Short mmCIF file of N, CA and C in Angstrom, two decimals:
data_model
loop_
_atom_site.label_atom_id
_atom_site.label_comp_id
_atom_site.label_asym_id
_atom_site.label_seq_id
_atom_site.Cartn_x
_atom_site.Cartn_y
_atom_site.Cartn_z
N MET V 1 -21.80 -12.18 -39.95
CA MET V 1 -20.75 -11.62 -40.74
C MET V 1 -20.68 -10.12 -40.56
N GLY V 2 -21.80 -9.46 -40.47
CA GLY V 2 -21.82 -8.03 -40.35
C GLY V 2 -21.91 -7.57 -38.89
N GLU V 3 -21.59 -8.47 -37.92
CA GLU V 3 -21.68 -8.09 -36.51
C GLU V 3 -20.58 -7.10 -36.15
N ARG V 4 -20.98 -6.14 -35.37
CA ARG V 4 -20.01 -5.12 -34.96
C ARG V 4 -19.89 -5.17 -33.43
N VAL V 5 -18.69 -5.24 -32.97
CA VAL V 5 -18.44 -5.28 -31.53
C VAL V 5 -18.22 -3.86 -31.05
N THR V 6 -18.99 -3.49 -30.05
CA THR V 6 -18.83 -2.15 -29.50
C THR V 6 -18.31 -2.24 -28.08
N THR V 7 -17.60 -1.23 -27.70
CA THR V 7 -17.09 -1.17 -26.33
C THR V 7 -17.90 -0.14 -25.56
N PRO V 8 -18.06 -0.35 -24.27
CA PRO V 8 -18.80 0.63 -23.48
C PRO V 8 -18.07 1.97 -23.44
N ARG V 9 -18.86 3.03 -23.31
CA ARG V 9 -18.25 4.36 -23.24
C ARG V 9 -17.43 4.49 -21.98
N ALA V 10 -16.39 5.23 -22.08
CA ALA V 10 -15.54 5.48 -20.91
C ALA V 10 -16.32 6.33 -19.91
N ASP V 11 -16.19 5.98 -18.66
CA ASP V 11 -16.86 6.73 -17.61
C ASP V 11 -16.21 8.10 -17.48
N ARG V 12 -17.03 9.12 -17.48
CA ARG V 12 -16.50 10.48 -17.39
C ARG V 12 -16.01 10.81 -15.97
N GLY V 13 -16.45 10.03 -14.99
CA GLY V 13 -16.03 10.28 -13.61
C GLY V 13 -14.60 9.81 -13.37
N ARG V 14 -14.12 10.06 -12.20
CA ARG V 14 -12.75 9.67 -11.84
C ARG V 14 -12.70 8.16 -11.61
N ASN V 15 -11.80 7.51 -12.28
CA ASN V 15 -11.62 6.07 -12.14
C ASN V 15 -10.78 5.81 -10.89
N PRO V 16 -11.30 5.06 -9.89
CA PRO V 16 -10.53 4.83 -8.67
C PRO V 16 -9.25 4.04 -8.91
N ASP V 17 -9.17 3.31 -10.01
CA ASP V 17 -7.94 2.58 -10.31
C ASP V 17 -6.81 3.51 -10.69
N ARG V 18 -7.13 4.73 -11.08
CA ARG V 18 -6.13 5.70 -11.49
C ARG V 18 -5.83 6.72 -10.39
N SER V 19 -6.27 6.46 -9.19
CA SER V 19 -6.09 7.40 -8.10
C SER V 19 -4.61 7.54 -7.74
N PRO V 20 -4.15 8.76 -7.51
CA PRO V 20 -2.75 8.93 -7.09
C PRO V 20 -2.49 8.34 -5.70
N LEU V 21 -3.55 8.08 -4.95
CA LEU V 21 -3.36 7.46 -3.64
C LEU V 21 -2.82 6.03 -3.74
N ASN V 22 -2.97 5.42 -4.90
CA ASN V 22 -2.45 4.07 -5.09
C ASN V 22 -0.93 4.01 -4.92
N TRP V 23 -0.26 5.15 -5.08
CA TRP V 23 1.20 5.17 -4.88
C TRP V 23 1.56 4.87 -3.43
N LEU V 24 0.64 5.09 -2.50
CA LEU V 24 0.90 4.75 -1.10
C LEU V 24 1.12 3.25 -0.90
N LEU V 25 0.62 2.45 -1.82
CA LEU V 25 0.79 1.00 -1.70
C LEU V 25 2.23 0.56 -1.92
N LEU V 26 3.05 1.44 -2.45
CA LEU V 26 4.47 1.12 -2.63
C LEU V 26 5.26 1.22 -1.32
N LEU V 27 4.76 2.00 -0.38
CA LEU V 27 5.47 2.17 0.89
C LEU V 27 5.77 0.84 1.60
N PRO V 28 4.78 -0.02 1.82
CA PRO V 28 5.10 -1.26 2.54
C PRO V 28 5.96 -2.23 1.72
N ILE V 29 6.16 -1.96 0.45
CA ILE V 29 7.02 -2.80 -0.36
C ILE V 29 8.45 -2.27 -0.35
N VAL V 30 8.59 -0.96 -0.50
CA VAL V 30 9.91 -0.36 -0.65
C VAL V 30 10.63 -0.16 0.69
N ILE V 31 9.91 0.30 1.70
CA ILE V 31 10.53 0.61 3.00
C ILE V 31 11.26 -0.60 3.60
N PRO V 32 10.68 -1.80 3.62
CA PRO V 32 11.42 -2.94 4.19
C PRO V 32 12.63 -3.37 3.36
N LEU V 33 12.75 -2.88 2.14
CA LEU V 33 13.88 -3.25 1.30
C LEU V 33 15.10 -2.36 1.51
N ILE V 34 15.04 -1.47 2.47
CA ILE V 34 16.15 -0.57 2.76
C ILE V 34 16.89 -1.11 4.00
N PRO V 35 17.96 -1.88 3.80
CA PRO V 35 18.64 -2.53 4.92
C PRO V 35 19.17 -1.60 6.01
N PRO V 36 19.67 -0.41 5.70
CA PRO V 36 20.17 0.42 6.81
C PRO V 36 19.11 0.77 7.86
N LEU V 37 17.85 0.65 7.51
CA LEU V 37 16.80 0.94 8.48
C LEU V 37 16.78 -0.06 9.63
N PHE V 38 17.03 -1.32 9.33
CA PHE V 38 16.87 -2.34 10.37
C PHE V 38 18.13 -3.16 10.62
N ASN V 39 19.26 -2.74 10.09
CA ASN V 39 20.50 -3.47 10.28
C ASN V 39 21.20 -3.00 11.55
N ALA V 40 20.51 -3.19 12.68
CA ALA V 40 21.07 -2.76 13.95
C ALA V 40 20.45 -3.57 15.09
N ASP V 41 21.15 -3.60 16.20
CA ASP V 41 20.65 -4.28 17.38
C ASP V 41 20.00 -3.30 18.34
N GLU V 42 20.48 -2.09 18.33
CA GLU V 42 19.96 -1.03 19.20
C GLU V 42 19.14 -0.07 18.36
N PRO V 43 18.17 0.59 18.81
CA PRO V 43 17.63 0.59 20.17
C PRO V 43 16.73 -0.63 20.40
N ARG V 44 16.65 -1.00 21.63
CA ARG V 44 15.79 -2.12 22.02
C ARG V 44 14.47 -1.57 22.57
N LEU V 45 13.41 -2.28 22.29
CA LEU V 45 12.09 -1.91 22.77
C LEU V 45 11.59 -3.02 23.67
N PHE V 46 11.50 -2.75 24.97
CA PHE V 46 11.14 -3.76 25.97
C PHE V 46 12.09 -4.96 25.91
N GLY V 47 13.36 -4.71 25.60
CA GLY V 47 14.36 -5.77 25.55
C GLY V 47 14.40 -6.51 24.22
N ILE V 48 13.55 -6.14 23.28
CA ILE V 48 13.50 -6.81 21.98
C ILE V 48 14.38 -6.02 21.00
N PRO V 49 15.30 -6.69 20.29
CA PRO V 49 16.16 -5.99 19.34
C PRO V 49 15.36 -5.28 18.24
N MET V 50 15.94 -4.23 17.73
CA MET V 50 15.27 -3.39 16.74
C MET V 50 14.79 -4.18 15.53
N PHE V 51 15.58 -5.14 15.06
CA PHE V 51 15.21 -5.90 13.87
C PHE V 51 13.82 -6.51 14.02
N TYR V 52 13.53 -7.08 15.19
CA TYR V 52 12.26 -7.78 15.37
C TYR V 52 11.07 -6.84 15.52
N TRP V 53 11.22 -5.78 16.33
CA TRP V 53 10.07 -4.90 16.50
C TRP V 53 9.83 -4.04 15.27
N LEU V 54 10.87 -3.84 14.47
CA LEU V 54 10.68 -3.08 13.24
C LEU V 54 9.91 -3.91 12.20
N GLN V 55 10.07 -5.22 12.23
CA GLN V 55 9.28 -6.07 11.34
C GLN V 55 7.79 -5.92 11.64
N LEU V 56 7.45 -5.84 12.91
CA LEU V 56 6.06 -5.61 13.30
C LEU V 56 5.59 -4.23 12.84
N ALA V 57 6.47 -3.25 12.93
CA ALA V 57 6.12 -1.90 12.46
C ALA V 57 5.87 -1.90 10.95
N PHE V 58 6.63 -2.70 10.20
CA PHE V 58 6.41 -2.80 8.75
C PHE V 58 5.04 -3.39 8.45
N ILE V 59 4.61 -4.36 9.23
CA ILE V 59 3.29 -4.95 9.04
C ILE V 59 2.21 -3.91 9.32
N ILE V 60 2.38 -3.15 10.38
CA ILE V 60 1.41 -2.10 10.71
C ILE V 60 1.38 -1.05 9.61
N LEU V 61 2.54 -0.70 9.05
CA LEU V 61 2.61 0.25 7.94
C LEU V 61 1.83 -0.28 6.73
N GLY V 62 1.99 -1.57 6.42
CA GLY V 62 1.29 -2.18 5.30
C GLY V 62 -0.22 -2.18 5.47
N VAL V 63 -0.66 -2.56 6.66
CA VAL V 63 -2.10 -2.60 6.93
C VAL V 63 -2.68 -1.19 6.88
N THR V 64 -1.98 -0.23 7.46
CA THR V 64 -2.47 1.15 7.49
C THR V 64 -2.57 1.74 6.10
N SER V 65 -1.52 1.58 5.30
CA SER V 65 -1.54 2.17 3.96
C SER V 65 -2.59 1.48 3.07
N THR V 66 -2.74 0.18 3.19
CA THR V 66 -3.75 -0.53 2.42
C THR V 66 -5.16 -0.08 2.81
N THR V 67 -5.39 0.08 4.10
CA THR V 67 -6.70 0.53 4.58
C THR V 67 -7.01 1.94 4.10
N LEU V 68 -6.03 2.83 4.17
CA LEU V 68 -6.23 4.21 3.71
C LEU V 68 -6.57 4.26 2.23
N VAL V 69 -5.84 3.52 1.43
CA VAL V 69 -6.10 3.52 -0.02
C VAL V 69 -7.46 2.90 -0.32
N TYR V 70 -7.79 1.84 0.35
CA TYR V 70 -9.09 1.19 0.12
C TYR V 70 -10.23 2.14 0.45
N ARG V 71 -10.18 2.75 1.61
CA ARG V 71 -11.28 3.64 2.02
C ARG V 71 -11.38 4.88 1.15
N ALA V 72 -10.25 5.38 0.67
CA ALA V 72 -10.27 6.59 -0.14
C ALA V 72 -10.71 6.33 -1.57
N THR V 73 -10.52 5.10 -2.07
CA THR V 73 -10.80 4.83 -3.47
C THR V 73 -12.00 3.93 -3.72
N ARG V 74 -12.65 3.44 -2.68
CA ARG V 74 -13.80 2.55 -2.92
C ARG V 74 -14.95 3.35 -3.50
N ARG V 75 -15.74 2.66 -4.27
CA ARG V 75 -16.89 3.31 -4.93
C ARG V 75 -18.05 3.46 -3.97
N SER V 76 -18.76 4.52 -4.13
CA SER V 76 -19.96 4.73 -3.31
C SER V 76 -21.05 3.78 -3.80
N ARG V 77 -21.77 3.18 -2.87
CA ARG V 77 -22.81 2.23 -3.26
C ARG V 77 -24.16 2.80 -3.05
#
């Protein structure tokens, strides 16, 4: 009846979940949603229309931004 629930003290250090670098994770979400970027047939890269090679570039953008944020915000062990 008289039990008291306590919460752990807030860590005085920087919380990696609150890092401003997390905003980089919006790039691979927002950039592909802009149709004028890929609504074209030209320029072609090795004969491949822009729409297709730009999709691959979006994947590379996503992997790169995720890797950068992960490495910058992971905790030291």
